[in-house]
Short mmCIF file of C-alpha atoms (C1' of nucleotides) in Angstrom, two decimals:
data_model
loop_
_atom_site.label_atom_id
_atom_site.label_comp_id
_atom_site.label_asym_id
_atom_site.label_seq_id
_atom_site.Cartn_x
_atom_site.Cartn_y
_atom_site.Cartn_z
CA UNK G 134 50.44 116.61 79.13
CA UNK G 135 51.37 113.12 77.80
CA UNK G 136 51.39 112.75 73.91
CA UNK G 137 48.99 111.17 72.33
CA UNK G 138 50.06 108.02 70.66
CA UNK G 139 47.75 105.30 68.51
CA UNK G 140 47.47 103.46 70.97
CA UNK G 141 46.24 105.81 73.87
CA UNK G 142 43.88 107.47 70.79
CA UNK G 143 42.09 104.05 70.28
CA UNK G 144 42.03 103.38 74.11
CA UNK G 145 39.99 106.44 74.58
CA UNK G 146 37.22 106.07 71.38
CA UNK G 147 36.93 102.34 72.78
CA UNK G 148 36.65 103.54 76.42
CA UNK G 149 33.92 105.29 75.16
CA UNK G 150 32.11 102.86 73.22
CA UNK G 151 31.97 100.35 76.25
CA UNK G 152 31.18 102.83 78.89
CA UNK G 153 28.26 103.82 76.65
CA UNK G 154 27.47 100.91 76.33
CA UNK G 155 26.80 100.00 79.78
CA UNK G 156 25.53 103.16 80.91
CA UNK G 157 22.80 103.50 78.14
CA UNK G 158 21.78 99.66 79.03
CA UNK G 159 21.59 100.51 82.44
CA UNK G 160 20.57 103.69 82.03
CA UNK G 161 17.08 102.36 80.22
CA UNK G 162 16.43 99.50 82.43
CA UNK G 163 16.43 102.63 85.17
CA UNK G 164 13.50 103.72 83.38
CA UNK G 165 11.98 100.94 83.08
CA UNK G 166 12.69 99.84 87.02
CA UNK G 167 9.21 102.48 88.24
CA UNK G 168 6.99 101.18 85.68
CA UNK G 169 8.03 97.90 86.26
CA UNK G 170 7.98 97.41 90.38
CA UNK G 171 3.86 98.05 90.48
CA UNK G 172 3.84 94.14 88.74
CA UNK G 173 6.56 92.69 90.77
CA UNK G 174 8.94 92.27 87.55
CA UNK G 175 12.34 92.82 86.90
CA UNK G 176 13.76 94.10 83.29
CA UNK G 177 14.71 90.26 82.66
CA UNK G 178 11.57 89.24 84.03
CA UNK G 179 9.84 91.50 81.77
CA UNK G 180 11.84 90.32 78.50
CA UNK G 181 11.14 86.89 79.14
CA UNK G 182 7.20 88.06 79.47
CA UNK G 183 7.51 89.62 76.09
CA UNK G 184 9.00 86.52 74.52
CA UNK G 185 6.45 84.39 75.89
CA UNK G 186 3.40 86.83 75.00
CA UNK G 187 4.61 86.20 71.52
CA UNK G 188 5.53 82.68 71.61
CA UNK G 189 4.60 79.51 73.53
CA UNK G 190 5.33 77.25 74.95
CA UNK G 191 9.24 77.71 75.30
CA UNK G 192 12.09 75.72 76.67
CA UNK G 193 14.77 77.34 78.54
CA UNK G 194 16.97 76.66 75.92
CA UNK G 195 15.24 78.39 73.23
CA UNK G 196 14.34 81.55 75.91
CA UNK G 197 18.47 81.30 76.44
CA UNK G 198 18.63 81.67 72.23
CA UNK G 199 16.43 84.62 72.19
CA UNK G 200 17.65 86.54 74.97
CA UNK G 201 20.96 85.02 74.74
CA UNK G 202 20.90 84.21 78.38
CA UNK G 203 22.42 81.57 80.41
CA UNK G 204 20.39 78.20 81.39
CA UNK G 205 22.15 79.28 84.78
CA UNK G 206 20.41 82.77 84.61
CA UNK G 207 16.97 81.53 83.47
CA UNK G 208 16.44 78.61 85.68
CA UNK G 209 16.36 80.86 89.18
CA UNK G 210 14.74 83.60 87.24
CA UNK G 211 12.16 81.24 85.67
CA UNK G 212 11.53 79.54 89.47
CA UNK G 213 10.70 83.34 90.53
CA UNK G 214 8.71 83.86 87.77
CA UNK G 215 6.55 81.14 88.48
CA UNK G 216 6.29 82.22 92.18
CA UNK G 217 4.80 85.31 91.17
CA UNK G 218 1.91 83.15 89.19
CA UNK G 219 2.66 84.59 86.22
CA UNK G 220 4.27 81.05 84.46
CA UNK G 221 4.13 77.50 85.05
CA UNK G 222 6.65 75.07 84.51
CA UNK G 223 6.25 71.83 83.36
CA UNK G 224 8.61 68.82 82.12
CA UNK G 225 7.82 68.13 78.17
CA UNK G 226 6.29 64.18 78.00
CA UNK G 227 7.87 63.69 75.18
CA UNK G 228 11.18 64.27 76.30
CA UNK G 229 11.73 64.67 79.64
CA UNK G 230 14.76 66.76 80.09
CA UNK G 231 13.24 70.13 78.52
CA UNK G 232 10.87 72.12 80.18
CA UNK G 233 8.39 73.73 78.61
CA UNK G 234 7.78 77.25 80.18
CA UNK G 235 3.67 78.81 79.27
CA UNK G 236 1.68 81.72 80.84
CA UNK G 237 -1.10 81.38 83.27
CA UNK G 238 -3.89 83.14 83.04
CA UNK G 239 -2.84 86.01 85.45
CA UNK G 240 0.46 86.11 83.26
CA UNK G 241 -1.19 86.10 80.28
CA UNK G 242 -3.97 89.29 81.38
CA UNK G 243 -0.44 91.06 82.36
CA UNK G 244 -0.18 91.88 78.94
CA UNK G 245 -2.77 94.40 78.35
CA UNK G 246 -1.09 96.13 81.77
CA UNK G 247 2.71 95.66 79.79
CA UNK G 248 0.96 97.47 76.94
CA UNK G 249 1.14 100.92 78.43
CA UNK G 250 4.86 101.06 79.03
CA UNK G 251 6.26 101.31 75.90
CA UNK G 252 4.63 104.51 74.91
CA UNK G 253 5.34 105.98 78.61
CA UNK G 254 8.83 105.22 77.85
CA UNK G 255 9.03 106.83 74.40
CA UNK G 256 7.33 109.88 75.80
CA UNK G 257 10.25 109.71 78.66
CA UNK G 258 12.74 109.89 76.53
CA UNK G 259 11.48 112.49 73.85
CA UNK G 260 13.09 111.03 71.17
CA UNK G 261 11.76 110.11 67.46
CA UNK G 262 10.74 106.88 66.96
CA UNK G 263 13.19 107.35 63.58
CA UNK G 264 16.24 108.01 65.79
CA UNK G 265 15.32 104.81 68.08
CA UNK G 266 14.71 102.46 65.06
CA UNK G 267 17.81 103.69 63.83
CA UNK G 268 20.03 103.21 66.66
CA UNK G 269 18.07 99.83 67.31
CA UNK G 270 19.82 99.22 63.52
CA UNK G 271 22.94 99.92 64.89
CA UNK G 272 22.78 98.01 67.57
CA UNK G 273 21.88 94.73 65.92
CA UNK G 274 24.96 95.30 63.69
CA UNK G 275 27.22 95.56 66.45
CA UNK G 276 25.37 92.14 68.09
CA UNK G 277 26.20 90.64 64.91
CA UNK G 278 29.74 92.31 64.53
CA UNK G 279 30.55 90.20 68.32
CA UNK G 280 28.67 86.97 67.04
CA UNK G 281 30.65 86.26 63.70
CA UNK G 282 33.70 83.81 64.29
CA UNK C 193 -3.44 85.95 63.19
CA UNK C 194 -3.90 88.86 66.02
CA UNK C 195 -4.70 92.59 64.83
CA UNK C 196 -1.55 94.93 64.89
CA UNK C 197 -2.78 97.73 67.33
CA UNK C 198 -0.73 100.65 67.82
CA UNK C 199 -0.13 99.46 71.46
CA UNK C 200 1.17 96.15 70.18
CA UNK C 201 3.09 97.93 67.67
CA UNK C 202 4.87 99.91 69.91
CA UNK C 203 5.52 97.33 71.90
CA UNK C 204 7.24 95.23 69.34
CA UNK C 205 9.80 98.15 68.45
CA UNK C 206 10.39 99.14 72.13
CA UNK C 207 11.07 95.40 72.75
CA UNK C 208 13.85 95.37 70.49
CA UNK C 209 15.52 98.32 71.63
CA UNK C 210 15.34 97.21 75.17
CA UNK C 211 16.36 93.69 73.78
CA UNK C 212 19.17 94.86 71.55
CA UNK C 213 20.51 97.41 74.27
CA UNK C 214 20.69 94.42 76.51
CA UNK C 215 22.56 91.90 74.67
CA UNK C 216 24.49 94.36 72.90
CA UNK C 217 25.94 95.05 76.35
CA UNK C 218 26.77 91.66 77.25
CA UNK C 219 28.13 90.84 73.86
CA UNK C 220 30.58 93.51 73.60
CA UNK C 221 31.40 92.57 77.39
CA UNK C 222 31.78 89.19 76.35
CA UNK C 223 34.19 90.01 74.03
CA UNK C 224 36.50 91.81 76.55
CA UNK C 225 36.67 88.97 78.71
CA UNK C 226 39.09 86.69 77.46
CA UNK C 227 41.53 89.49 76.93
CA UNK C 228 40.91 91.01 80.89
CA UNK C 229 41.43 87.73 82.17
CA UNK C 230 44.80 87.29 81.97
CA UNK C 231 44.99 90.77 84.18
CA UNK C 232 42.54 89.01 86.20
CA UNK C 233 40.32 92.20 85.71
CA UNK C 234 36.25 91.96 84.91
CA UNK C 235 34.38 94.62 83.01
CA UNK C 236 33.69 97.01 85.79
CA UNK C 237 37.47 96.54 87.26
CA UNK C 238 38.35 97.41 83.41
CA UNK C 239 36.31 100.82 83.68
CA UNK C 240 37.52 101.77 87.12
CA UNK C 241 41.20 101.64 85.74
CA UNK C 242 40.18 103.45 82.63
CA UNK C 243 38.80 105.75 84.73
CA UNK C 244 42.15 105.97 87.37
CA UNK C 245 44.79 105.95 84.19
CA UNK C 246 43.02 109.81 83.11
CA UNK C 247 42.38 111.38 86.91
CA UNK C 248 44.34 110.10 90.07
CA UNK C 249 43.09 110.63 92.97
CA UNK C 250 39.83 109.72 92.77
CA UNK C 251 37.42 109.12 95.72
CA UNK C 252 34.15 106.76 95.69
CA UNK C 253 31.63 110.21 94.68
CA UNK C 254 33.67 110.89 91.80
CA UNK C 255 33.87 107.40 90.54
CA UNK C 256 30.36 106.82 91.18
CA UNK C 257 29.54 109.86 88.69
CA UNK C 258 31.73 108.82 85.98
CA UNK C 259 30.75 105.55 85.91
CA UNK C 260 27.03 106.12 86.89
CA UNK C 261 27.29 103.39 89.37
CA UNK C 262 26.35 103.46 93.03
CA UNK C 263 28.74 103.63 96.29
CA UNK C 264 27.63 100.16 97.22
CA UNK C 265 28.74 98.71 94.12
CA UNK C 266 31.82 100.24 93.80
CA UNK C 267 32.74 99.79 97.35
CA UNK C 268 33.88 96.33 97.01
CA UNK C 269 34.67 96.37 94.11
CA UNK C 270 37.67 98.81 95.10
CA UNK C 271 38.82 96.47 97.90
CA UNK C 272 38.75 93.70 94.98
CA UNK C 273 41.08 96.35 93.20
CA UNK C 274 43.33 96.50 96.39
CA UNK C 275 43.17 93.11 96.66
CA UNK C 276 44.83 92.27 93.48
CA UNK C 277 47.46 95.08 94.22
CA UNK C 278 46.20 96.98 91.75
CA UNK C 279 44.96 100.30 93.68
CA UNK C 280 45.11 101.91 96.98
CA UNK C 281 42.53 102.96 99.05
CA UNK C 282 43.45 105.59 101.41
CA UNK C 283 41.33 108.03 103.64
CA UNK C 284 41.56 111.47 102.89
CA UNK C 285 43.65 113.48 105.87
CA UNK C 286 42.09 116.62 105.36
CA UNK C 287 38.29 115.16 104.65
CA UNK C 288 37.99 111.66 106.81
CA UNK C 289 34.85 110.84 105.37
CA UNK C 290 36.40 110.76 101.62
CA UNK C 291 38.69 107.92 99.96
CA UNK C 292 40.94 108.79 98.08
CA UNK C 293 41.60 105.87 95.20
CA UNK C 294 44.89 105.75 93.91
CA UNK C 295 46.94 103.81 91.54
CA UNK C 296 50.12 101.67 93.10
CA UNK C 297 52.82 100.83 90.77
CA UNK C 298 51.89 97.44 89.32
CA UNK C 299 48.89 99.11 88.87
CA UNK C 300 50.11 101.68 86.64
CA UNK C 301 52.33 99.71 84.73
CA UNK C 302 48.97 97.21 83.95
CA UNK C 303 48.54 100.39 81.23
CA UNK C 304 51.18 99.27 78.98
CA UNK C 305 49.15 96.12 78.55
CA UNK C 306 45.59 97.48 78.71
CA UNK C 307 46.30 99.47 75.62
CA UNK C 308 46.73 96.43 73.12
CA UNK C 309 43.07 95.31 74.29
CA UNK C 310 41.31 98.08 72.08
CA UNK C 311 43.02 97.32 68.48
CA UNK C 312 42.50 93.96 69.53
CA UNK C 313 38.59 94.39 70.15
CA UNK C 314 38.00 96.98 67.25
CA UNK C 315 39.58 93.99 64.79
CA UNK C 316 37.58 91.35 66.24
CA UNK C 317 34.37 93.48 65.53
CA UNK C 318 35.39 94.61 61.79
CA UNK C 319 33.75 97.63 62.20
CA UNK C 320 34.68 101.04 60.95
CA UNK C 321 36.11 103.40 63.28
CA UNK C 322 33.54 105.72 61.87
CA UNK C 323 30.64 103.15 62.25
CA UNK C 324 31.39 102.98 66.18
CA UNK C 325 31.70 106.83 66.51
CA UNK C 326 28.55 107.14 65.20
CA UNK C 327 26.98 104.73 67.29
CA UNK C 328 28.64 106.28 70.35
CA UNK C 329 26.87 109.72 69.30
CA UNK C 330 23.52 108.01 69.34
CA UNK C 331 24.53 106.26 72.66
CA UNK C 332 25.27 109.21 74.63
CA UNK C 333 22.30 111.22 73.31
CA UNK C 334 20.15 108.19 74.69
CA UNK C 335 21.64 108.62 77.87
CA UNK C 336 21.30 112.25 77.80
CA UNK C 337 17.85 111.50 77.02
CA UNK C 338 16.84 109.04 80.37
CA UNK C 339 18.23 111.64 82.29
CA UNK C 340 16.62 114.52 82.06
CA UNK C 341 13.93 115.68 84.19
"C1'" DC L 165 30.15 126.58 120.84
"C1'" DG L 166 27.05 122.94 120.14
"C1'" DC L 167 23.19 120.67 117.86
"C1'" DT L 168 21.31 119.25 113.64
"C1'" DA L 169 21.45 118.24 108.86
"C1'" DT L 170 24.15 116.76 105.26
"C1'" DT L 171 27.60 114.05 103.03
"C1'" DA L 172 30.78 109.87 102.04
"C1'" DG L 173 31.33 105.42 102.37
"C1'" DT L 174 30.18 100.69 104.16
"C1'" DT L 175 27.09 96.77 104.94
"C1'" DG L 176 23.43 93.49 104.05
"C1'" DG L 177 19.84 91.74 101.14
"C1'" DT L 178 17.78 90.49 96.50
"C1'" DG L 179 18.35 89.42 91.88
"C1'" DC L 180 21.06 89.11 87.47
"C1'" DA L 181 25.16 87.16 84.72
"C1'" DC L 182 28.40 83.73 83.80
"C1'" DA L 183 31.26 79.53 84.47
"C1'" DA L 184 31.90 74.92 85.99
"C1'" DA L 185 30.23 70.76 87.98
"C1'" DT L 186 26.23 67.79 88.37
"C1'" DT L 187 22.05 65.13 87.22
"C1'" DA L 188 18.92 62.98 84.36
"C1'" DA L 189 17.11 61.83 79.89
"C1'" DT L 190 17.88 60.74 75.17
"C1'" DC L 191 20.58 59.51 71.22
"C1'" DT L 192 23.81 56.71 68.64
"C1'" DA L 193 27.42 53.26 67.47
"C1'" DG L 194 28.65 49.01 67.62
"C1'" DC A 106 20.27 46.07 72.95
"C1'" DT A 107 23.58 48.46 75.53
"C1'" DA A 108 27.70 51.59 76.59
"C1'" DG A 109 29.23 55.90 75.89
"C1'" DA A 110 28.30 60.42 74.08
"C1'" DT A 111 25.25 64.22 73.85
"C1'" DT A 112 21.74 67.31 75.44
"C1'" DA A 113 18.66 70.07 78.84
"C1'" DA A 114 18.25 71.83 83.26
"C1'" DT A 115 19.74 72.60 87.84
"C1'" DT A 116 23.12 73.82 91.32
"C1'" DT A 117 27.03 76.22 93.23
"C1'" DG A 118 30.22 79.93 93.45
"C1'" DT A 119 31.94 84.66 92.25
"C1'" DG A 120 31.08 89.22 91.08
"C1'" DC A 121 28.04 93.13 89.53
"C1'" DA A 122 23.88 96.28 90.29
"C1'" DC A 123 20.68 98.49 93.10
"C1'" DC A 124 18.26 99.62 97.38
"C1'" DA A 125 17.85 100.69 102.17
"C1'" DA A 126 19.79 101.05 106.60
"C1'" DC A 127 23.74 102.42 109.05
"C1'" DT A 128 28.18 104.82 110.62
"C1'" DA A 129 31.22 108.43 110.88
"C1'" DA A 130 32.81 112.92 109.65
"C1'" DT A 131 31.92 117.58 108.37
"C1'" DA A 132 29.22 121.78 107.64
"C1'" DG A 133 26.13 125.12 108.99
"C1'" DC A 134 22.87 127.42 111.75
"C1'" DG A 135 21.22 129.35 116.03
#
DNA sequence: CGCTATTAGTTGGTGCACAAATTAATCTAG
DNA sequence: CTAGATTAATTTGTGCACCAACTAATAGCG
C-alpha cells in the first residue's frame, strides 16, 4: 500500500475526469453508430448535417468554428459527404478561395429521417431531459474553462 | 421563421449534447498535449500508463475493459509503448494466448513526471475541484446509462 | 483422447483528428 | 500598381477508433 500523497490524490480525480471524458464521448457516438449506418453517415458526418440543416451555405472555415474541427478533418470528410449526394461543393465567385458547402435535395429530405433519432436516443438512455440539459451546462463550462487564455 | 415542433426541438438539445460531448473531449485532450509531448506520449498512451502505474501485469482483455477500447486499437498502440521503451510486452508462460503488459524501468520512473501534469491541467482550467467531481458523477452515470441493455 | 467451440490477440481496411507543408486567391503597404 | 503578407482549402503523414477476418492457444464435451 503506497501512501497517498497530493500529488497521486489529484492524479487519480484527473484520471478520472479524462477517462470519462473519452469514454462518455465515445460511449454516445456508439449509440448513435446503429441509427446512423442505415443513411451511410458517420457521427461527424451527422454533426456537420445538423449544422447545415440550420445554416447555409457554409465555408469550411466557419463549419471548422462550429464544430471546432480542423480544415484538415473537414476537407476529406466534406469530399465524402458530397459522394454520398447529400452536399455539393462549390468555390464562392466572389472570392475564390472559400468554398461554400449547401445541401442537395436528397441531403436536405434527410432531415425529416435525422428527426427520429434524437428521441430514440433519449429513450436509450432513460435519462431526464433535466439531467441532460444540465450536464450539457456543464459541459459548455468546461469547453469554455479550456478556451480562455 | 420555421415552426418549433417537438421533433425539431429535441433535436436542437440532443445536438448540443452530442456537440458539447464531442468537443469537450477534444478540448480537454487538447489541453494535455503540450504537456505529454515532451514524454512523447498521446492521449491514449497517457491512459494506458495511468492504467499500468495502479495494476501491473496487465494483458490486452483487461486493458481493453478499463479503457473501453478494442484489441485492435490497443494492439499497436502497445508496440508504440514498447517502442518508446516505455512497456514490455511479454506472452504469458502459463496462458500463450494472453500478453502480459508490463512496465520497464524508464517506464516507471516516467510517474514522477506524469504526476505534475494534473495540478498543471486543473490550474489551466480554473475550475473547482468540486465543479469537476460533479461533472465526473454526471459523466459516469451517462456511461452507465449507454450501456445498459 | 481428440474434435470442436471459445478466447486472446493481430492484421488490414475505412474514417476521424491534428499538425505541417503546399497552393491559390485576396489584401495591403508602399 | 505591385511585392509581400495574409487567408482558405487541400494534401500528406502519424496515430486513434472501430469492424471484420484471421491465427493460435486453450477449454470442454463426447
Amino acid at each position: 500500500m503506497e501512501p497517498v500523497t497530493e500529488a497521486t490524490d489529484l492524479l487519480k480525480l484527473d484520471r478520472q475526469v479524462c477517462f470519462a471524458l473519452s469514454i462518455a464521448s465515445r460511449s454516445v457516438i456508439g449509440l448513435y453508430r446503429p441509427l446512423l449506418q442505415p443513411m451511410g453517415l458517420t457521427h461527424p458526418q451527422y454533426l456537420v448535417m445538423l449544422a447545415l440543416w440550420e445554416s447555409e451555405p457554409l465555408s469550411v472555415k466557419e463549419l471548422g468554428e462550429l464544430l471546432q474541427l480542423d480544415p484538415g478533418t473537414l476537407s476529406p470528410l466534406l469530399k465524402r459527404l458530397e459522394a454520398l449526394g447529400y452536399v455539393h461543393r462549390e468555390r464562392n465567385s466572389h472570392d475564390e478561395r472559400t468554398l461554400a458547402v449547401t445541401l442537395t435535395p436528397v441531403g436536405r429530405r434527410l432531415r425529416a429521417e435525422a428527426e427520429k433519432i434524437p428521441p430514440a436516443i433519449v429513450a436509450r438512455l432513460g435519462m431526464d431531459i433535466e439531467e441532460l440539459e444540465h450536464l450539457h451546462t456543464s459541459l459548455m463550462r468546461l469547453i469554455a474553462a479550456t478556451q480562455r487564455s
